[in-house]
Amino acid sequence: MSGTMTTPASRMAALARAELTLFGRNRGTLVAALLVPLILPFSVYSFTTDMDLDQVGFTPGALILPAAVGFALLFAVYSALVAVYTSRREELVLKRLRTGELRDHEILAGSALPAAATGLGQSVLLVTGCAVLLDMPAPRAPHLAVLGLLLGLVMCAALAACTSAFTRTVEAAQVTTLPVVMVSLLGSGMTFPLQMLPDTAASVCELLPLTPVITLVRGGWTGDLTASETVSALIVALAWTAGGVFAVRRWFRWEPRR
Amino acid sequence: MTANEHEHVIEVTGLRRVYGGGFEAVRGITFSVGRGEIFALLGTNGAGKTSTVELLEGLAPPSGGRVRVLGHDPFAERAAVRPRTGVMLQEGGFPSDLTVAETTRMWAGCVSGARPPAEVLERVGLTTKSRVRVKQLSGGERRRLDLALALLGDPEVLFLDEPTTGLDAEGRRDTWELVRRLREAGTTVLLTTHYLEEAEGLADRLAILHDGEIAAAGTPAEVTAAQPSRISFELPEGYHLGDLPPLGEMGVCGHETDGRLVRLHTRHLQRAATRLLVWAEGAGVELGRLDVRSASLEEAFLGIAREASASRSTAEPSGTHKTHKARGTRQAEKKEYAA
């Protein structure tokens, strides 16, 4: 053995750099990940004019700003990563990587870095844009918003790996990602406030994966989350993240089915 | 056994691999590879070569038995093993949209003590392709890229799973040459192949896998010597097998006839051939299509496959006969080390 030993960070950086190059070369992923999250907030804004947001004490900004973060997580991180993990498995790249010094979690995390960075950058851009365009005041509890976003990134990467476990091809990913995407769009408070739902439905929706992320980001801005609301949002988010990580360790497929 | 060259770099004992559906791909195999040796695992498709190599590479834990690479369990103690091994899988495993240079740079970032990517590409003759996307490479070029990546970290142990499949004759020769140079530099190489000439020409020792078991092992010469040689010829019109001298006396241990074509198997080639030719001379007979040949690895291989499937279909359910035989060849291995 001679020369420099690799470290987990150096290995993941090498992998992330390659993934970033690949991200730039795939036009389909590029459009879906970069443009969709930028367009969707405008459609939500057009809904808000028909909604009686005052009834639940919401400003349009309090709905759209967290929703924008949710769109970035769903499209730039979750959907993009399902395609990345699936395509690397089908090309036997994951199997090849596992023969080297990279550990399993380094492979998944390193491959996720460019998508996570895109989601993070987009969230910052969208949040700033919303705050300026919708004339919102400065966030009252920014740490909650940051916490929500970070949990959301890890959770979406873990959920993407889980979804990829039962996705055989990149084409199939367009279908297998639908349940999480649709349920989140409708039930996580991204297109309308959950407070508009009957109590039972609302409390079920609070258990969906992206709901606590949206709740924390919104609460971070408005500062009106009670301690118990914050804690229960954190518990739900951590439970989904931990469950996702467990499922990946247990069921993730590193090679194509034969 | 103190000298370095007697150190067992790879040790496999009673190795078994059972897949999820209950299929037993590897059924208790034992062998070892010394430092600086080239060891070939030969076998037909489905014999268990890749299933075995994946266990040596540490991609999966064995279902039974033991694997040691450089003294460590390659699955449980991967951090101790991986920086010292290089792996070439049977099939690619590169993102198709990266160029050759980008792929090599990425892999170099994941290998301790990596050589400069350009140097390794030069070594496998891919320098001119470094800006080409992987998806535009030919099958042979992809194999060479895979070899380049396996060599990046100057590994002490190299696993090559069918390294020359898909290469043309020249590419194959280049790869053999490269593997020989690696051995001279002290690299231990374990390769799988279904090309018999590759194993015969390259390997110091080899094992023939059949149905997940080692059917024969030793140096190519030993494995070949364990097989009978062959004499074949056409008897002229009017002559029968019974007209030959008694077969047992000639040293013939088996025979087949196909019309007038006779094939004799013998472990005493010179005696059998002499008796046959003397007889033909005396009888004034011309033997058509006369062919006298020592056993080749190919015949050994085909013979073992035939024998093994025959014994499987007749009596024993678990192939005790073969296990016994494998034990015999293992003793041959030990003798070799002692020598």
XYZ file of C-alpha atoms in Angstrom:
597
model
C 0.000 0.000 0.000
C 1.406 3.349 -0.922
C 0.165 6.867 -1.384
C -2.814 8.501 0.199
C -5.612 6.525 1.789
C -9.116 7.562 0.832
C -11.557 8.828 3.451
C -15.350 8.565 3.406
C -15.509 12.259 2.506
C -13.004 12.012 -0.362
C -14.758 8.949 -1.780
C -18.200 10.548 -1.619
C -16.818 13.729 -3.186
C -15.420 11.757 -6.150
C -18.760 10.001 -6.607
C -20.762 13.222 -6.235
C -18.610 14.937 -8.852
C -19.331 12.165 -11.356
C -23.046 12.286 -10.515
C -23.087 16.047 -11.034
C -21.579 15.561 -14.500
C -24.220 12.950 -15.284
C -26.975 15.227 -13.964
C -25.860 17.940 -16.389
C -25.936 15.469 -19.296
C -29.450 14.148 -18.765
C -31.847 16.665 -20.281
C -35.000 14.944 -19.003
C -33.882 14.943 -15.382
C -32.543 18.454 -15.741
C -35.878 19.886 -16.918
C -37.943 17.938 -14.386
C -35.668 18.800 -11.486
C -34.901 22.419 -12.309
C -38.017 23.802 -13.998
C -40.980 22.014 -12.418
C -40.339 23.298 -8.873
C -39.976 26.820 -10.257
C -43.274 26.720 -12.151
C -45.550 24.992 -9.633
C -45.611 27.832 -7.045
C -47.271 30.038 -9.648
C -50.124 27.570 -10.133
C -50.655 27.346 -6.389
C -50.747 31.123 -6.300
C -53.528 31.122 -8.877
C -55.551 28.660 -6.715
C -55.215 30.859 -3.669
C -57.347 33.546 -5.244
C -60.326 31.124 -5.135
C -59.584 29.925 -1.602
C -60.895 31.423 1.590
C -57.503 31.411 3.309
C -58.542 34.028 5.886
C -60.973 31.505 7.366
C -57.972 29.420 8.589
C -55.804 32.437 9.293
C -53.398 31.913 6.349
C -51.826 34.508 4.089
C -51.099 33.325 0.522
C -47.390 33.442 1.387
C -47.849 31.095 4.343
C -49.233 28.503 1.917
C -46.956 29.062 -1.095
C -43.577 29.491 0.573
C -43.531 26.097 2.359
C -45.156 24.518 -0.695
C -42.249 25.739 -2.817
C -39.833 23.918 -0.514
C -42.024 20.825 -0.840
C -41.916 21.027 -4.668
C -38.133 21.251 -4.621
C -37.942 18.217 -2.326
C -40.410 16.179 -4.390
C -39.073 16.893 -7.863
C -35.420 17.919 -7.542
C -34.630 15.403 -4.799
C -37.128 12.541 -4.503
C -38.125 11.910 -8.146
C -34.670 12.702 -9.504
C -33.010 10.306 -7.069
C -35.393 7.429 -7.790
C -34.243 7.716 -11.416
C -30.572 7.991 -10.424
C -30.576 4.964 -8.095
C -32.576 2.867 -10.555
C -30.449 3.698 -13.549
C -27.164 3.111 -11.666
C -28.452 -0.267 -10.530
C -29.573 -1.263 -14.033
C -26.164 -0.257 -15.461
C -24.511 -2.385 -12.717
C -22.753 0.746 -11.463
C -23.896 0.100 -7.894
C -22.517 -3.430 -7.998
C -19.215 -2.152 -9.387
C -18.969 0.527 -6.709
C -19.571 -2.052 -3.990
C -16.437 -3.986 -5.006
C -14.290 -1.021 -3.977
C -13.586 0.869 -0.799
C -16.893 2.782 -0.765
C -19.304 1.613 1.928
C -22.952 1.055 1.046
C -24.179 4.215 2.765
C -21.409 6.241 1.116
C -22.573 5.057 -2.303
C -26.162 6.116 -1.627
C -25.211 9.398 0.047
C -22.517 10.328 -2.469
C -24.899 9.707 -5.397
C -27.544 11.815 -3.642
C -25.343 14.852 -3.023
C -25.904 16.692 -6.337
C -29.685 16.219 -6.085
C -29.685 17.287 -2.445
C -27.620 20.354 -3.288
C -30.022 21.197 -6.111
C -32.995 20.843 -3.752
C -31.306 22.989 -1.151
C -30.323 25.699 -3.620
C -33.783 25.714 -5.148
C -35.444 25.963 -1.750
C -33.313 28.959 -0.806
C -34.032 30.593 -4.164
C -37.778 29.909 -4.016
C -38.118 30.949 -0.384
C -36.285 34.193 -1.069
C -38.391 34.759 -4.167
C -41.660 34.103 -2.312
C -40.645 36.290 0.626
C -39.838 39.186 -1.685
C -42.705 38.832 -4.206
C -45.395 38.118 -1.599
C -44.035 40.779 0.695
C -43.585 38.495 3.711
C -42.003 39.516 6.988
C -38.722 37.964 8.126
C -39.006 34.415 9.567
C -39.790 34.365 13.294
C -38.201 30.962 14.046
C -35.729 30.301 11.201
C -34.142 27.349 13.020
C -37.399 25.397 12.628
C -37.475 26.089 8.887
C -33.847 24.986 8.506
C -34.476 21.863 10.570
C -37.547 21.025 8.495
C -35.639 21.460 5.233
C -32.695 19.312 6.343
C -34.961 16.543 7.628
C -36.862 16.763 4.364
C -33.685 16.297 2.326
C -32.566 13.192 4.223
C -36.096 11.764 4.266
C -36.588 12.291 0.521
C -33.261 10.617 -0.272
C -34.192 7.632 1.911
C -37.681 7.421 0.395
C -36.147 7.624 -3.086
C -33.890 4.658 -2.333
C -36.919 2.730 -0.999
C -38.976 3.527 -4.102
C -36.078 2.543 -6.329
C -35.988 -0.881 -4.633
C -39.181 -1.819 -6.473
C -38.524 0.205 -9.646
C -37.048 -1.926 -12.400
C -36.324 0.701 -15.041
C -35.917 4.449 -15.292
C -39.152 4.580 -17.320
C -41.001 2.751 -14.555
C -39.806 5.440 -12.127
C -42.329 7.841 -13.674
C -45.064 5.581 -12.322
C -43.538 4.341 -9.074
C -42.891 7.892 -7.855
C -46.532 8.903 -8.366
C -47.949 7.684 -5.017
C -45.551 9.719 -2.887
C -45.751 12.735 -5.204
C -49.566 12.779 -5.460
C -50.215 12.058 -1.791
C -47.766 14.779 -0.789
C -49.171 17.352 -3.222
C -52.728 16.745 -2.025
C -52.367 15.774 1.607
C -49.304 17.532 2.993
C -50.609 21.073 2.939
C -48.867 22.081 -0.264
C -51.909 22.951 -2.373
C -54.363 23.852 0.409
C -54.089 24.164 4.186
C -54.936 20.966 6.089
C -57.012 23.137 8.436
C -59.638 23.220 5.658
C -60.155 19.447 6.038
C -62.435 17.686 8.553
C -60.546 16.908 11.785
C -60.141 13.165 11.193
C -58.822 13.643 7.662
C -56.485 16.380 8.834
C -54.996 14.242 11.589
C -54.381 11.400 9.127
C -52.697 13.851 6.766
C -50.439 15.020 9.581
C -48.843 11.569 9.501
C -47.796 11.818 5.833
C -44.046 12.119 5.239
C -43.854 15.662 3.886
C -46.511 17.165 6.196
C -44.128 17.755 9.134
C -41.566 19.296 6.764
C -44.167 21.754 5.424
C -45.431 22.413 8.954
C -41.930 23.161 10.266
C -41.034 25.467 7.379
C -44.336 27.345 7.715
C -43.968 27.499 11.490
C -40.450 28.763 11.060
C -41.828 31.695 9.131
C -44.984 32.506 11.047
C -43.626 31.527 14.467
C -47.064 30.342 15.575
C -46.308 26.644 16.192
C -46.882 25.547 19.769
C -44.223 23.460 21.483
C -46.369 20.348 21.224
C -47.058 20.957 17.527
C -43.323 21.329 16.929
C -42.506 18.170 18.837
C -45.152 16.076 17.083
C -43.995 17.351 13.664
C -40.420 16.440 14.566
C -41.483 12.982 15.733
C -43.343 12.275 12.490
C -40.442 13.549 10.367
C -37.852 11.568 12.320
C -40.024 8.451 12.228
C -40.297 8.612 8.421
C -36.578 9.287 8.071
C -35.596 6.475 10.428
C -38.134 4.125 8.845
C -36.813 5.015 5.396
C -33.208 4.393 6.416
C -34.185 1.076 8.002
C -36.113 0.008 4.886
C -33.165 0.894 2.666
C -30.760 -1.165 4.754
C -33.196 -4.045 4.724
C -34.612 -4.035 1.207
C -32.496 -1.924 -1.118
C -31.458 -3.849 -4.228
C -27.882 -3.407 -5.426
C -28.211 -5.535 -8.559
C -30.914 -5.860 -11.202
C -33.343 -8.722 -10.844
C -32.573 -11.557 -13.233
C 6.500 -22.380 4.955
C 8.213 -19.259 6.250
C 9.170 -17.835 2.880
C 6.825 -15.224 1.460
C 5.979 -17.098 -1.694
C 4.332 -19.847 0.354
C 1.960 -17.437 2.018
C -1.641 -18.210 1.111
C -3.137 -14.986 -0.133
C -6.530 -16.568 -0.752
C -7.845 -19.425 1.378
C -11.210 -21.004 0.737
C -12.487 -23.802 2.972
C -15.749 -25.709 2.495
C -17.292 -22.678 0.797
C -21.020 -22.790 0.106
C -23.411 -20.293 -1.444
C -27.143 -20.816 -1.431
C -29.358 -18.246 -3.150
C -32.694 -17.011 -1.867
C -34.717 -19.517 -3.873
C -32.769 -22.404 -2.308
C -30.487 -22.934 -5.312
C -27.064 -24.097 -4.150
C -24.592 -22.528 -6.579
C -21.425 -23.367 -4.648
C -21.350 -26.709 -2.815
C -18.460 -26.864 -0.400
C -15.300 -26.013 -2.319
C -11.780 -25.759 -0.902
C -8.677 -24.274 -2.508
C -5.920 -21.810 -1.821
C -3.835 -19.406 -3.871
C -0.270 -18.482 -2.976
C 1.282 -15.042 -3.308
C 2.207 -14.188 -6.868
C 0.277 -17.083 -8.359
C -2.174 -16.954 -11.222
C -5.074 -19.214 -10.329
C -7.853 -19.949 -12.832
C -11.370 -21.091 -12.036
C -12.602 -22.951 -15.081
C -16.102 -24.115 -15.710
C -19.049 -24.139 -18.031
C -21.719 -21.461 -17.710
C -23.564 -21.965 -14.454
C -20.768 -23.977 -12.853
C -20.534 -21.473 -9.990
C -17.484 -19.419 -11.053
C -18.989 -15.977 -10.598
C -20.882 -17.030 -7.465
C -17.537 -18.078 -5.985
C -15.624 -14.980 -7.068
C -18.287 -12.675 -5.623
C -17.726 -14.300 -2.233
C -13.958 -13.778 -2.551
C -14.554 -10.145 -3.494
C -16.655 -9.743 -0.352
C -19.845 -8.780 -2.181
C -21.846 -11.261 -0.112
C -21.241 -13.440 2.953
C -20.890 -17.186 2.317
C -23.800 -19.460 3.269
C -21.250 -21.856 4.727
C -17.513 -22.388 4.993
C -14.786 -19.799 5.192
C -13.052 -17.288 2.932
C -9.845 -15.474 3.786
C -8.216 -12.921 1.525
C -4.878 -11.578 2.780
C -5.767 -13.156 6.096
C -9.082 -11.358 6.505
C -12.754 -12.076 5.943
C -13.446 -10.003 2.810
C -17.084 -9.383 3.760
C -16.876 -8.702 7.504
C -13.468 -7.017 7.471
C -13.815 -5.159 4.217
C -11.904 -2.083 5.351
C -8.786 -4.241 5.811
C -9.146 -5.980 2.451
C -10.616 -3.572 -0.108
C -7.678 -1.146 -0.379
C -5.473 -4.110 -1.340
C -7.678 -5.815 -3.940
C -8.700 -4.950 -7.489
C -11.860 -6.302 -9.078
C -12.974 -6.701 -12.668
C -16.595 -7.801 -12.802
C -18.002 -9.940 -15.560
C -19.960 -7.013 -16.969
C -19.227 -3.298 -17.099
C -20.859 -1.225 -14.437
C -20.072 2.240 -15.724
C -22.509 5.112 -16.208
C -22.911 5.247 -19.985
C -22.857 9.054 -20.187
C -19.443 9.561 -18.580
C -16.291 9.623 -20.679
C -13.474 7.147 -20.159
C -11.376 9.834 -18.422
C -14.251 10.898 -16.143
C -14.991 7.299 -15.197
C -11.344 6.660 -14.375
C -11.041 9.897 -12.379
C -14.164 9.027 -10.388
C -12.864 5.562 -9.589
C -9.399 6.940 -8.751
C -11.055 9.129 -6.122
C -12.367 5.985 -4.443
C -9.098 3.988 -4.447
C -6.312 4.376 -1.888
C -2.937 5.139 -3.424
C -4.394 5.403 -6.920
C -2.081 5.733 -9.884
C -2.613 8.717 -12.177
C -5.628 7.870 -14.398
C -3.703 8.697 -17.587
C -0.989 6.190 -16.729
C -3.472 3.365 -16.175
C -5.354 4.137 -19.398
C -2.034 4.057 -21.244
C -1.339 0.626 -19.761
C -4.492 -0.885 -21.269
C -4.198 1.078 -24.507
C -7.192 3.365 -24.019
C -5.389 6.717 -24.105
C -6.902 7.739 -27.416
C -10.393 6.965 -26.103
C -10.201 9.030 -22.935
C -12.677 11.658 -24.169
C -15.131 9.106 -25.547
C -18.365 8.356 -23.675
C -18.574 4.844 -22.252
C -21.711 4.082 -24.258
C -19.746 4.587 -27.491
C -17.036 2.066 -26.580
C -16.898 -1.405 -28.119
C -17.337 -4.432 -25.888
C -13.594 -5.060 -25.911
C -12.798 -1.445 -25.012
C -15.181 -1.690 -22.073
C -13.379 -4.795 -20.834
C -10.098 -2.895 -21.031
C -11.570 0.062 -19.139
C -12.733 -2.369 -16.472
C -9.219 -3.806 -16.293
C -7.773 -0.294 -16.000
C -10.021 0.452 -13.019
C -9.086 -2.848 -11.368
C -5.407 -1.890 -11.702
C -5.763 1.702 -10.442
C -4.705 1.030 -6.865
C -1.792 -1.329 -7.686
C -3.648 -4.153 -5.937
C -1.877 -7.065 -4.270
C -4.731 -9.349 -5.275
C -6.591 -9.048 -8.527
C -9.939 -10.740 -9.256
C -10.704 -10.983 -12.969
C -14.092 -12.423 -13.891
C -13.861 -13.504 -17.530
C -11.347 -10.781 -18.414
C -11.106 -11.606 -22.105
C -14.721 -12.363 -22.991
C -15.634 -10.131 -25.923
C -12.022 -9.322 -26.837
C -10.561 -10.075 -30.255
C -7.483 -12.284 -30.571
C -5.063 -9.365 -30.275
C -6.830 -7.849 -27.289
C -6.810 -11.222 -25.607
C -3.058 -11.620 -26.146
C -2.453 -8.100 -24.806
C -4.452 -8.899 -21.681
C -2.545 -12.148 -21.133
C 0.728 -10.287 -21.512
C -0.426 -7.690 -18.979
C -1.483 -10.368 -16.499
C 1.898 -12.104 -16.841
C 3.712 -8.835 -16.181
C 1.550 -8.309 -13.095
C 2.561 -11.736 -11.816
C 6.210 -10.860 -12.332
C 5.601 -7.798 -10.186
C 4.220 -10.085 -7.467
C 0.477 -9.603 -7.945
C -1.725 -12.549 -7.071
C -4.369 -13.100 -9.745
C -7.546 -15.124 -9.520
C -9.368 -15.296 -12.828
C -12.365 -17.136 -14.159
C -12.622 -18.177 -17.749
C -14.351 -20.596 -20.022
C -11.485 -20.430 -22.515
C -9.383 -23.506 -21.867
C -6.364 -22.171 -23.742
C -6.445 -19.115 -21.492
C -6.277 -21.240 -18.358
C -3.679 -23.557 -19.877
C -1.409 -20.768 -21.060
C -1.776 -18.341 -18.185
C -2.552 -20.150 -14.957
C 0.014 -21.581 -12.554
C -2.744 -23.666 -11.078
C -6.406 -24.110 -11.824
C -9.574 -25.690 -10.542
C -12.345 -27.005 -12.752
C -15.753 -26.249 -11.304
C -18.716 -28.345 -12.204
C -22.162 -27.940 -10.647
C -20.713 -25.908 -7.805
C -18.029 -28.421 -6.887
C -14.350 -28.719 -7.728
C -14.081 -31.621 -10.141
C -10.318 -31.371 -10.577
C -7.530 -29.090 -9.424
C -3.807 -28.725 -9.766
C -1.339 -27.367 -12.303
C -2.576 -27.542 -15.902
C -0.132 -30.426 -16.430
C -1.420 -32.336 -13.407
C -5.037 -31.944 -14.361
C -4.264 -32.999 -17.906
C -2.120 -35.945 -16.793
C -4.999 -37.307 -14.750
C -6.891 -37.805 -18.006
C -6.276 -40.646 -20.493
C -4.671 -39.955 -23.860
C -6.491 -40.875 -27.053
C -5.825 -42.813 -30.250
C -8.375 -42.749 -33.020
C -8.372 -44.364 -36.448
C -10.552 -46.030 -39.056
C -10.395 -49.794 -39.386
C -10.272 -50.933 -42.988
C -13.197 -52.840 -44.547
C -13.478 -56.395 -43.243
C -11.651 -55.773 -39.952
C -13.300 -55.638 -36.549
C -12.279 -54.465 -33.108
C -11.690 -58.098 -32.139
C -8.944 -58.394 -34.735
C -6.759 -55.984 -32.752
C -4.398 -57.316 -30.068
C -6.172 -57.692 -26.681
C -7.008 -54.128 -25.582
C -6.051 -54.665 -21.941
C -2.615 -55.861 -22.965
C -2.187 -52.728 -25.103
C -2.836 -50.585 -22.024
C -6.195 -49.365 -23.277
C -8.606 -48.432 -20.499
C -11.644 -47.639 -22.605
C -12.850 -47.508 -26.159
C -15.680 -46.280 -28.374
C -16.610 -47.210 -31.909
C -18.615 -45.219 -34.379
C -19.067 -47.206 -37.574
C -15.534 -48.036 -38.638
C -14.082 -45.255 -36.491
C -12.405 -46.534 -33.319
C -11.357 -44.398 -30.380
C -9.084 -45.887 -27.726
C -8.369 -44.265 -24.354
C -5.101 -45.079 -22.635
C -2.849 -43.956 -19.849
C 0.099 -45.631 -21.585
C 0.138 -43.820 -24.869
C 3.504 -45.046 -26.110
C 2.772 -48.714 -25.396
C -0.717 -48.598 -26.909
C 0.429 -46.753 -30.017
C 3.394 -49.075 -30.535
C 1.287 -52.249 -30.196
C -1.321 -50.843 -32.556
C 1.162 -49.789 -35.219
C 3.149 -53.019 -34.969
C -0.089 -54.933 -35.406
C -1.105 -52.841 -38.426
C 2.326 -53.296 -39.982
C 2.175 -57.072 -39.475
C -1.363 -57.336 -40.812
C -0.496 -55.100 -43.760
C -3.318 -52.772 -42.832
C -3.560 -49.052 -43.494
C -5.223 -47.196 -40.558
C -7.235 -44.312 -41.952
C -7.461 -40.889 -40.230
C -4.928 -41.989 -37.634
C -4.761 -39.513 -34.758
C -2.602 -40.028 -31.652
C -2.760 -37.349 -29.010
C -1.903 -36.775 -25.377
C -4.685 -35.541 -23.170
C -5.314 -31.821 -23.457
C -6.937 -29.630 -20.889
C -9.931 -29.474 -23.193
C -10.371 -33.242 -23.099
C -9.804 -33.249 -19.372
C -12.491 -30.616 -19.058
C -15.006 -32.408 -21.259
C -14.178 -35.738 -19.629
C -14.774 -34.322 -16.165
C -18.045 -32.738 -17.188
C -19.227 -36.036 -18.708
C -18.086 -38.140 -15.788
C -19.567 -35.815 -13.222
C -22.971 -35.637 -14.845
C -22.995 -39.418 -15.346
C -22.228 -40.063 -11.684
C -24.838 -37.537 -10.667
C -27.541 -39.155 -12.763
C -26.780 -42.756 -11.727
C -26.333 -43.343 -8.047
C -25.490 -40.748 -5.497
C -27.692 -37.813 -4.668
C -24.958 -35.534 -3.333
C -21.934 -36.441 -5.426
C -19.741 -38.125 -2.780
C -17.616 -39.588 -5.528
C -16.643 -36.157 -6.715
C -15.915 -34.883 -3.247
C -13.605 -37.790 -2.832
C -11.924 -36.969 -6.058
C -11.526 -33.316 -5.169
C -9.833 -34.403 -1.955
C -7.355 -36.410 -4.006
C -6.445 -33.414 -6.109
C -6.106 -31.274 -3.045
C -3.379 -33.585 -1.891
C -1.683 -32.963 -5.189
C -1.816 -29.251 -4.386
C -0.184 -29.784 -1.025
C 2.585 -31.812 -2.610
C 3.235 -28.953 -4.912
C 3.676 -26.522 -2.055
C 6.027 -28.871 -0.282
C 8.153 -29.135 -3.397
